[in-house]
PDB file of C-alpha atoms in Angstrom:
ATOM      1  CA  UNK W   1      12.449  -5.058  12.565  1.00 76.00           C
ATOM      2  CA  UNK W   2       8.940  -5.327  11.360  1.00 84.00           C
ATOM      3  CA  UNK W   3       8.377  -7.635   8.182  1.00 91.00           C
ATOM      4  CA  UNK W   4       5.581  -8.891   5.951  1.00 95.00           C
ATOM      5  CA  UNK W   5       6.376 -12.325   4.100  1.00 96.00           C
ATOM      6  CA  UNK W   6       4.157 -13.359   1.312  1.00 97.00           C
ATOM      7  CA  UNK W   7       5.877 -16.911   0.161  1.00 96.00           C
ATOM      8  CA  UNK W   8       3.971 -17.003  -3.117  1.00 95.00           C
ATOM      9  CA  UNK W   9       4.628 -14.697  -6.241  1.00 94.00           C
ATOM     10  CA  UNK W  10       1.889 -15.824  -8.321  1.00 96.00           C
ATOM     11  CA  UNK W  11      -1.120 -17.933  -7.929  1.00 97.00           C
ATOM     12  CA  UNK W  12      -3.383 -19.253 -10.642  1.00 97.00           C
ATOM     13  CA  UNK W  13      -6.814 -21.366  -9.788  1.00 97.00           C
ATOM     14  CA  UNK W  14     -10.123 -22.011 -11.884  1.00 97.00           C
ATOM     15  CA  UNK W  15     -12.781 -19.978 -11.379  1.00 97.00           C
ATOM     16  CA  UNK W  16     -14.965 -21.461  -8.399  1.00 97.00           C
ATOM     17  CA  UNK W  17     -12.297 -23.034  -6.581  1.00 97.00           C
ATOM     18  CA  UNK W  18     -11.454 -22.043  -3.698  1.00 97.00           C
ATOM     19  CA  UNK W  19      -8.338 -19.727  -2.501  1.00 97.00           C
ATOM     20  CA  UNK W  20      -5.545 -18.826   0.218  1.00 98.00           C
ATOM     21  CA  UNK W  21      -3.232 -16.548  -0.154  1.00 98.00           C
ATOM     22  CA  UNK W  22      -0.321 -16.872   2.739  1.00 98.00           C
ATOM     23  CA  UNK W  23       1.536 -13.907   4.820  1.00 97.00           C
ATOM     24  CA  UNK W  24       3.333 -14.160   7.383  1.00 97.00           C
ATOM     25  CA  UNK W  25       4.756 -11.398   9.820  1.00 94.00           C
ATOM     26  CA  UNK W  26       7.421  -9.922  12.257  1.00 91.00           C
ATOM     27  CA  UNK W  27       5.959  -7.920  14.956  1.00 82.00           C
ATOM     28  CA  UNK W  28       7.005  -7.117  18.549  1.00 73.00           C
ATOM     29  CA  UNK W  29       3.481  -6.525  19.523  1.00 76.00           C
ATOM     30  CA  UNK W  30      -0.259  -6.888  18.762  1.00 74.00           C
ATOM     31  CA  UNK W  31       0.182  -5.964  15.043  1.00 86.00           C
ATOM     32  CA  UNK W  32      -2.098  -4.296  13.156  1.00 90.00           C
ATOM     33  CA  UNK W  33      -2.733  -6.469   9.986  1.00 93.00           C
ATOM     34  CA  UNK W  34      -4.281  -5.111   6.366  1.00 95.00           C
ATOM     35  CA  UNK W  35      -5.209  -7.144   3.400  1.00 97.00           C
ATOM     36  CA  UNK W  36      -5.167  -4.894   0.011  1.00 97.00           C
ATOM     37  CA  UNK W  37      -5.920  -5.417  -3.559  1.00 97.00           C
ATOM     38  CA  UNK W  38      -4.214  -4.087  -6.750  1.00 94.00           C
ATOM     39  CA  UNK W  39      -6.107  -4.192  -9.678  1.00 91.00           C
ATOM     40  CA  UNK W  40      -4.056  -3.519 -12.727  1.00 83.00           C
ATOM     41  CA  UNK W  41      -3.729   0.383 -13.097  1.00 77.00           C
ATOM     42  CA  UNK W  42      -5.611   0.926 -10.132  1.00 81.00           C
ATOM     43  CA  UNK W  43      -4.911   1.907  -6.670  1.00 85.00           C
ATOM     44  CA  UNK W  44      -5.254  -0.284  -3.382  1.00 93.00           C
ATOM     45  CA  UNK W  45      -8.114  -1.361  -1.782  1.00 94.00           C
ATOM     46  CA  UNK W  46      -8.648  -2.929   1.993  1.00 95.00           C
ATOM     47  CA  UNK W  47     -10.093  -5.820   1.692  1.00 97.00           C
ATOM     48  CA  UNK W  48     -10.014  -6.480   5.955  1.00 96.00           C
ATOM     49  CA  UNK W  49      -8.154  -5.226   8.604  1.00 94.00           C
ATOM     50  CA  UNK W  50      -7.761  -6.879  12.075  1.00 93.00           C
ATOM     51  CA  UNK W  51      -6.662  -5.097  15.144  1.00 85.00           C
ATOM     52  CA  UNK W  52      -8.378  -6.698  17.534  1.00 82.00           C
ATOM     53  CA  UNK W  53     -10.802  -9.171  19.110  1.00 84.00           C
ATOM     54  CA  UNK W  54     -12.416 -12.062  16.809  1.00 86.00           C
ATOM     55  CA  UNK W  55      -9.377 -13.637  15.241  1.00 91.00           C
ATOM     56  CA  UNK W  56     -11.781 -14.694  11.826  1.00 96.00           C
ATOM     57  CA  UNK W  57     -12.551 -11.178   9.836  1.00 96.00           C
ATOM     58  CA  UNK W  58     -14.973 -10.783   7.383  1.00 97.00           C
ATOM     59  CA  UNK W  59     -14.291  -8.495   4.290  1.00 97.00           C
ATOM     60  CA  UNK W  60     -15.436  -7.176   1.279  1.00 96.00           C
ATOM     61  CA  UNK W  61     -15.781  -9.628  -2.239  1.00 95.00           C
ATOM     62  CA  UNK W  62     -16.571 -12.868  -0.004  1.00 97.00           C
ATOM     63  CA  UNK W  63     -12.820 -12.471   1.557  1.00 98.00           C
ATOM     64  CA  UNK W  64     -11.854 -13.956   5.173  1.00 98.00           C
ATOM     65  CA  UNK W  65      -8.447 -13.497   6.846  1.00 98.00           C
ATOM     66  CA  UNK W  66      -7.447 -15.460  10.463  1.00 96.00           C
ATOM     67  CA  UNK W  67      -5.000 -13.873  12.430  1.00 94.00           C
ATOM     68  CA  UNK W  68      -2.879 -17.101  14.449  1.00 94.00           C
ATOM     69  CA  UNK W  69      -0.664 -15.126  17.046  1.00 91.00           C
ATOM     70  CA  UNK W  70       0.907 -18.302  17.009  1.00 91.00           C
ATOM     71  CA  UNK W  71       2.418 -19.113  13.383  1.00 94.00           C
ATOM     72  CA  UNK W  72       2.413 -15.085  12.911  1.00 93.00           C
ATOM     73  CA  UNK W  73       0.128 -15.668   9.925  1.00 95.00           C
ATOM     74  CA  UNK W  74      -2.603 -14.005   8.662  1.00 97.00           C
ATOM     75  CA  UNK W  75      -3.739 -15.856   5.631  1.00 98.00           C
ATOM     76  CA  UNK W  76      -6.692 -14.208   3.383  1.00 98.00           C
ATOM     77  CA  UNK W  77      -8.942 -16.861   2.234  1.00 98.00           C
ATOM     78  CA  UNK W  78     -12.226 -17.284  -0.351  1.00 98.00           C
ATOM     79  CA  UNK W  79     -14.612 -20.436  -1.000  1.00 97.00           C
ATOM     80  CA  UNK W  80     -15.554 -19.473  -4.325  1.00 97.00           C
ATOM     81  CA  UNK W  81     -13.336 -17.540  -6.424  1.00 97.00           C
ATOM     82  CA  UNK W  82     -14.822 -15.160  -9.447  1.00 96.00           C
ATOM     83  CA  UNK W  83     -12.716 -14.179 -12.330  1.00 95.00           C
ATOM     84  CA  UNK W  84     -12.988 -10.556 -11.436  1.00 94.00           C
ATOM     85  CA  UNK W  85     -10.717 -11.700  -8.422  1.00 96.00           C
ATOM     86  CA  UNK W  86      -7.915 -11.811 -10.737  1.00 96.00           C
ATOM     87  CA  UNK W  87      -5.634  -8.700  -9.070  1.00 96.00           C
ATOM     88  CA  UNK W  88      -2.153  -8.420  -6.735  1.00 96.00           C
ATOM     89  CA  UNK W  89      -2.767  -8.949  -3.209  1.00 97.00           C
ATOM     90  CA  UNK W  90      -0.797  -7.211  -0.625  1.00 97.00           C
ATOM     91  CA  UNK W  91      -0.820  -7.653   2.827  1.00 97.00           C
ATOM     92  CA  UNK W  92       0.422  -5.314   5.087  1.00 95.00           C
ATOM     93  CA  UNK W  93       1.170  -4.689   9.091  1.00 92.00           C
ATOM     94  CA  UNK W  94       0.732  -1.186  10.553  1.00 88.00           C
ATOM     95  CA  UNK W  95       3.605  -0.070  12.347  1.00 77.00           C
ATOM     96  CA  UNK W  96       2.249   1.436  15.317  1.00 66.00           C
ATOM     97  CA  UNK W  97       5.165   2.613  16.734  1.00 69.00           C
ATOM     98  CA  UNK W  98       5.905   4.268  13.236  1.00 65.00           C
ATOM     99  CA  UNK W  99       3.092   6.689  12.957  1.00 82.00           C
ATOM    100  CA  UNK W 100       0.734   3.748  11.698  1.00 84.00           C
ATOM    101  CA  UNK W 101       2.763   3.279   8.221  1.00 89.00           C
ATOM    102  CA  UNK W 102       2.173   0.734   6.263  1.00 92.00           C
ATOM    103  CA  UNK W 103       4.623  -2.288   6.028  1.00 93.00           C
ATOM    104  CA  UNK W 104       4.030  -4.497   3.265  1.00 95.00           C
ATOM    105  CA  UNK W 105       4.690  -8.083   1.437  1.00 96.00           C
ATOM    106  CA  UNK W 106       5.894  -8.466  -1.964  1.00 95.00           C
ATOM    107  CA  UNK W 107       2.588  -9.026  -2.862  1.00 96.00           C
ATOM    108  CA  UNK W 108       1.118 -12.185  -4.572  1.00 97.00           C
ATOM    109  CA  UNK W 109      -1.039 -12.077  -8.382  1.00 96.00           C
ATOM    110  CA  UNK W 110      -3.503 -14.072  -8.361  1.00 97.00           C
ATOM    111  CA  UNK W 111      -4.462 -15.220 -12.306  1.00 97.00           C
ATOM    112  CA  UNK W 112      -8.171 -17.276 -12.219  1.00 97.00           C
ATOM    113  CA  UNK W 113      -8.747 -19.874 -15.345  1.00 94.00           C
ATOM    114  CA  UNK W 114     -12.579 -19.828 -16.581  1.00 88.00           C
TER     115      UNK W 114
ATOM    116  CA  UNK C   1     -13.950  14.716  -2.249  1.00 51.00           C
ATOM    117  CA  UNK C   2     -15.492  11.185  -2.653  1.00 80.00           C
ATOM    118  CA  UNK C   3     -11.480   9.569  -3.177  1.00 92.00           C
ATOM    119  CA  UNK C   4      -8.154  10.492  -2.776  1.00 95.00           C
ATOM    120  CA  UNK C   5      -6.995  11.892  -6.295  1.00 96.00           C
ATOM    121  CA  UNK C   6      -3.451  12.072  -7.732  1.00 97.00           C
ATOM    122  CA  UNK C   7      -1.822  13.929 -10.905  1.00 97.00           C
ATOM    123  CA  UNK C   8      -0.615  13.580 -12.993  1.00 97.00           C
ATOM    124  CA  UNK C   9      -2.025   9.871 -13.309  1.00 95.00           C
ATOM    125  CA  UNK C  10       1.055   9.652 -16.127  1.00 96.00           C
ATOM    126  CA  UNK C  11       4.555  11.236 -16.165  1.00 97.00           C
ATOM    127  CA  UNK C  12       7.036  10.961 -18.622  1.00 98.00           C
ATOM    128  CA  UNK C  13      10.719  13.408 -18.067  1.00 98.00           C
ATOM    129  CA  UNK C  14      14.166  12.933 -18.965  1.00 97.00           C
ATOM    130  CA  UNK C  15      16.959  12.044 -16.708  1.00 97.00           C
ATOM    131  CA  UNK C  16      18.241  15.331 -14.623  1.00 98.00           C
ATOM    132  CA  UNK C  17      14.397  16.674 -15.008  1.00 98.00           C
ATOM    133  CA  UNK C  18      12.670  17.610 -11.571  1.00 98.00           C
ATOM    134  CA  UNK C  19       8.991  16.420 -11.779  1.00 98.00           C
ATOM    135  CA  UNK C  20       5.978  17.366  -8.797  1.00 98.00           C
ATOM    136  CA  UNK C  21       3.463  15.142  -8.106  1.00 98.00           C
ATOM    137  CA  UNK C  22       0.441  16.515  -6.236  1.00 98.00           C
ATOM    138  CA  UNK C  23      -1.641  14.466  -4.166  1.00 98.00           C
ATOM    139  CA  UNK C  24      -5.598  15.617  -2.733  1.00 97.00           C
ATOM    140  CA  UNK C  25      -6.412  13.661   0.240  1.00 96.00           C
ATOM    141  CA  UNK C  26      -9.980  13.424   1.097  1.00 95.00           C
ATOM    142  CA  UNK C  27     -11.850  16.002   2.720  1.00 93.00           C
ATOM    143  CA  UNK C  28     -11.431  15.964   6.466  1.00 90.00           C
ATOM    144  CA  UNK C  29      -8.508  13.728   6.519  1.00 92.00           C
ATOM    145  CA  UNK C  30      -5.416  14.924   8.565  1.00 92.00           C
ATOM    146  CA  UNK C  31      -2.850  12.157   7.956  1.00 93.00           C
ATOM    147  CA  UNK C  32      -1.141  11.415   4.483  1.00 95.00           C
ATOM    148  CA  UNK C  33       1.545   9.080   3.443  1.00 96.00           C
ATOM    149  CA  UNK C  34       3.361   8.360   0.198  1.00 98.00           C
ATOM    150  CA  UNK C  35       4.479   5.094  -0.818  1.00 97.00           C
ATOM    151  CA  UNK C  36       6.736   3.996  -3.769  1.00 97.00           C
ATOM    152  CA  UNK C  37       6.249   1.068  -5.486  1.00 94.00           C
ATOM    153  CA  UNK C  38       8.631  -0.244  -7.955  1.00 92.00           C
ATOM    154  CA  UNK C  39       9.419  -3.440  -9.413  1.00 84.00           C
ATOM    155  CA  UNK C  40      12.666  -4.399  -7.627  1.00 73.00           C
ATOM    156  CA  UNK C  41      11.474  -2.957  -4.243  1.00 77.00           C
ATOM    157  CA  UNK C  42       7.885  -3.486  -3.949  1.00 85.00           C
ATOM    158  CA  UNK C  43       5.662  -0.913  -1.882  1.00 92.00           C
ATOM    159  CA  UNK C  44       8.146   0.746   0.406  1.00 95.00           C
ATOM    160  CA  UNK C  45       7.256   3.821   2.855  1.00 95.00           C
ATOM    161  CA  UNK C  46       8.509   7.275   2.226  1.00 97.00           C
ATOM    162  CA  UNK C  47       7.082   9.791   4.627  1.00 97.00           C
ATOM    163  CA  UNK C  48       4.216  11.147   6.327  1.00 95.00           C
ATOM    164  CA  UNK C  49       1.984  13.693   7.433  1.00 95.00           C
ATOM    165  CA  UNK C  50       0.226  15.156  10.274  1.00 93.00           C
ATOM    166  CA  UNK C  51      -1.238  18.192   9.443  1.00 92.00           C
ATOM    167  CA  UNK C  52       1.657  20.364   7.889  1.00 94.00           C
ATOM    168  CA  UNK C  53       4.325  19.090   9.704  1.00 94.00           C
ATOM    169  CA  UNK C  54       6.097  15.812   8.237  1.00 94.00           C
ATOM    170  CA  UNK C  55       7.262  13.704  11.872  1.00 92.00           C
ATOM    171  CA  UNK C  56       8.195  10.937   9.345  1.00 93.00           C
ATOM    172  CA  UNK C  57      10.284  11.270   6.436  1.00 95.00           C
ATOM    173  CA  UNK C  58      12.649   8.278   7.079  1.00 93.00           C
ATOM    174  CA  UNK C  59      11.256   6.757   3.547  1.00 94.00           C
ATOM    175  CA  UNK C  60      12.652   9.435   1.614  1.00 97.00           C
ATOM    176  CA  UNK C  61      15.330   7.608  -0.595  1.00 95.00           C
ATOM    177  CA  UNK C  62      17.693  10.476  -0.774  1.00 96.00           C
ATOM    178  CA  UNK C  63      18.003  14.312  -0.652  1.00 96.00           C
ATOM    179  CA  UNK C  64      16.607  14.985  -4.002  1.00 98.00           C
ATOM    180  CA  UNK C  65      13.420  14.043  -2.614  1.00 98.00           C
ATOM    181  CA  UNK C  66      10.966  16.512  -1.035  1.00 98.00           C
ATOM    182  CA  UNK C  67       7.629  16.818   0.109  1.00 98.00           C
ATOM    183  CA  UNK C  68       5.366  19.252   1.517  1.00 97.00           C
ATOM    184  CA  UNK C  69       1.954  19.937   2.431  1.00 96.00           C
ATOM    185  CA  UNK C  70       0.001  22.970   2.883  1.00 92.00           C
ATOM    186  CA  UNK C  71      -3.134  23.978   4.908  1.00 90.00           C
ATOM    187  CA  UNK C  72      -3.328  20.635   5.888  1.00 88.00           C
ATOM    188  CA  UNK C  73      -4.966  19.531   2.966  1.00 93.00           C
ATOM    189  CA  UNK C  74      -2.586  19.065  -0.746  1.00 96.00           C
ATOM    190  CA  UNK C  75       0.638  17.743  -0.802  1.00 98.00           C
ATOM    191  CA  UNK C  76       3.105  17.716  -3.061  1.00 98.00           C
ATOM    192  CA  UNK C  77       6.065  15.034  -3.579  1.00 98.00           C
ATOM    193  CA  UNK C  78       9.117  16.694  -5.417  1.00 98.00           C
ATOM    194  CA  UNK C  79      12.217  14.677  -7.263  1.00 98.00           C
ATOM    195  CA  UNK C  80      14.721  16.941  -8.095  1.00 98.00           C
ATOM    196  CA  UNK C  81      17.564  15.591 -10.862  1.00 98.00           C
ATOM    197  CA  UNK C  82      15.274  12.374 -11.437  1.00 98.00           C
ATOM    198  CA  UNK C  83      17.333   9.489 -12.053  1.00 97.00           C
ATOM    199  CA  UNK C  84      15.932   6.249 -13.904  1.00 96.00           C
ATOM    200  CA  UNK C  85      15.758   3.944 -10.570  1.00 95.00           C
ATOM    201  CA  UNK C  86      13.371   6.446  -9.736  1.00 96.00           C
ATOM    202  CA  UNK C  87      10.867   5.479 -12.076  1.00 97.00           C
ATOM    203  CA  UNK C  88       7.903   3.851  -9.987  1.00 96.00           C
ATOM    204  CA  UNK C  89       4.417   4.686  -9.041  1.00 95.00           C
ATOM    205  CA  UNK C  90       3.762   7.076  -6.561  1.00 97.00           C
ATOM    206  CA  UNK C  91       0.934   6.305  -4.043  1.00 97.00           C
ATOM    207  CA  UNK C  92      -0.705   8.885  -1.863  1.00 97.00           C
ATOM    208  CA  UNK C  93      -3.067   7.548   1.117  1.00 96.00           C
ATOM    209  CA  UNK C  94      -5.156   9.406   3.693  1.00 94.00           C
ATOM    210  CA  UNK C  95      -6.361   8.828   6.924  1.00 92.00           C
ATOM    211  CA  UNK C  96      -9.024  10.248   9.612  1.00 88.00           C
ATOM    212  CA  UNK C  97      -6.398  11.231  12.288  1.00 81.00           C
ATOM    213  CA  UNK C  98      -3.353   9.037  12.079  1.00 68.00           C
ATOM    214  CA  UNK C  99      -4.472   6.478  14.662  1.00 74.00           C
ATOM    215  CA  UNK C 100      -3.595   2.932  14.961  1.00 75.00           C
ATOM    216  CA  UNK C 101      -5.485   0.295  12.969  1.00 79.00           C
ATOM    217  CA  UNK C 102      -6.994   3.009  10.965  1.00 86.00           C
ATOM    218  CA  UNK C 103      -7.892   2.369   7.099  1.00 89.00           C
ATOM    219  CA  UNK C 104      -5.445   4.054   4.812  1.00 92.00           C
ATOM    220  CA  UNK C 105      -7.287   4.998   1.591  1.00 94.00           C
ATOM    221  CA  UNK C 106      -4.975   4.936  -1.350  1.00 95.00           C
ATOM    222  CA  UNK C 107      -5.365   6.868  -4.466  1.00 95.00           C
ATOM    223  CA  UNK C 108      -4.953   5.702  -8.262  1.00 94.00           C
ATOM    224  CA  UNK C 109      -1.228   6.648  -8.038  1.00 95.00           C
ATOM    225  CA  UNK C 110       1.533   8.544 -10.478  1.00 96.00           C
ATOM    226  CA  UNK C 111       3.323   6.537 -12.910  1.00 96.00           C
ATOM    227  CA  UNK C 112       6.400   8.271 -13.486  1.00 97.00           C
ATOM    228  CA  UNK C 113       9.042   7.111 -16.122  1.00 97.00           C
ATOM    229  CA  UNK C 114      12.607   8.704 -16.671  1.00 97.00           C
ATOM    230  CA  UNK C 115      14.247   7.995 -19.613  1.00 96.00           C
TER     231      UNK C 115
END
């Protein structure tokens, strides 16, 4: 069965350093693999998707993500992190053989000291 | 519309109540899903649409829950007899066609609390 593995809860770093969030999946095939952010009372956001080619994707806010068919990992990452960062990260596969539905981690919050 | 939009954003109703929670995709879109999230079982699946028809609704935690939508556009996620493990937020999300790799855009969501 598909699964979506974020090892860490919560996350707190000082503002500028740098950041990487972990996830980890389960996927028979080529997965389709989301990054989202939860700010509090709001609704998700993508941050970066991959679904294909170039394994390093760009996103929104300064975020990366690499996608290592080989540890099943697709770890979000930022050089520089703001204190309007400070949100719930999900990340999520797409179930393609389940009309595209979203399958996602536990999440992790991220908390950023000035 | 420029978002998807959801209402109530807030819902308070007593145990046994039946609440609705409406959900506009945007404009154009033809696929919708609703997700649950709550604190003991994060953001779980609960069905989907293409079009009208629901091919999806393996989510759905039990039979008091319901969902429709009509002229491919508004949906509508019903709880009948609410229970208190039902209190979550609600999230709608659209999509162009339903294809894979696709962006689901999520709206604001419905708190819902049952005393």
């Amino acid at each position: 069965a598909q699964s979506v593995t974020q090892p860490d809860i919560h996350i707190t770093v000082s503002e500028g350093a740098s950041l990487e969030l972990r996830c980890n999946y389960s996927y028979g095939a080529t997965p389709y693999l989301f990054w989202y952010v939860q700010s509090p009372g709001q609704g998700l956001q993508l941050l970066l998707k991959y679904f294909s080619g170039d394994t390093l994707v760009q996103g929104i806010k300064g975020f990366e993500a690499e996608f290592k068919r080989s540890q099943s990992s697709f770890n979000l990452r930022k050089p520089s992190v703001h204190w309007s960062d400070a949100a719930e990260y999900f990340c999520a596969v797409g179930a393609a053989g389940g009309y595209n539905k979203l399958i996602f981690g536990a999440g992790t919050r991220l908390a950023v000291h000035p | 519309g420029a978002g998807v939009s959801q209402s109530p954003s807030n819902k308070v109703t007593e145990k046994g109540k039946d609440v609705e929670l409406r959900c506009d995709p945007i404009s154009g879109h033809t696929a919708l899903y609703w997700y649950r999230q709550s604190l003991g079982q994060g953001l779980e699946f609960l069905i989907y649409f293409q079009g009208n028809s629901a091919p999806d609704k393996s989510g759905l935690p039990s039979d008091r829950f319901s969902a429709e939508r009509t002229g491919g556009s508004v949906s509508t996620l019903t709880i009948q007899r609410t229970q208190q493990e039902d209190s979550a937020v609600y999230l709608c999300a659209s999509i162009v066609a339903g294809g894979p790799g696709e962006t689901q855009y999520f709206g604001p969501g419905t708190r819902l609390l049952v005393l």
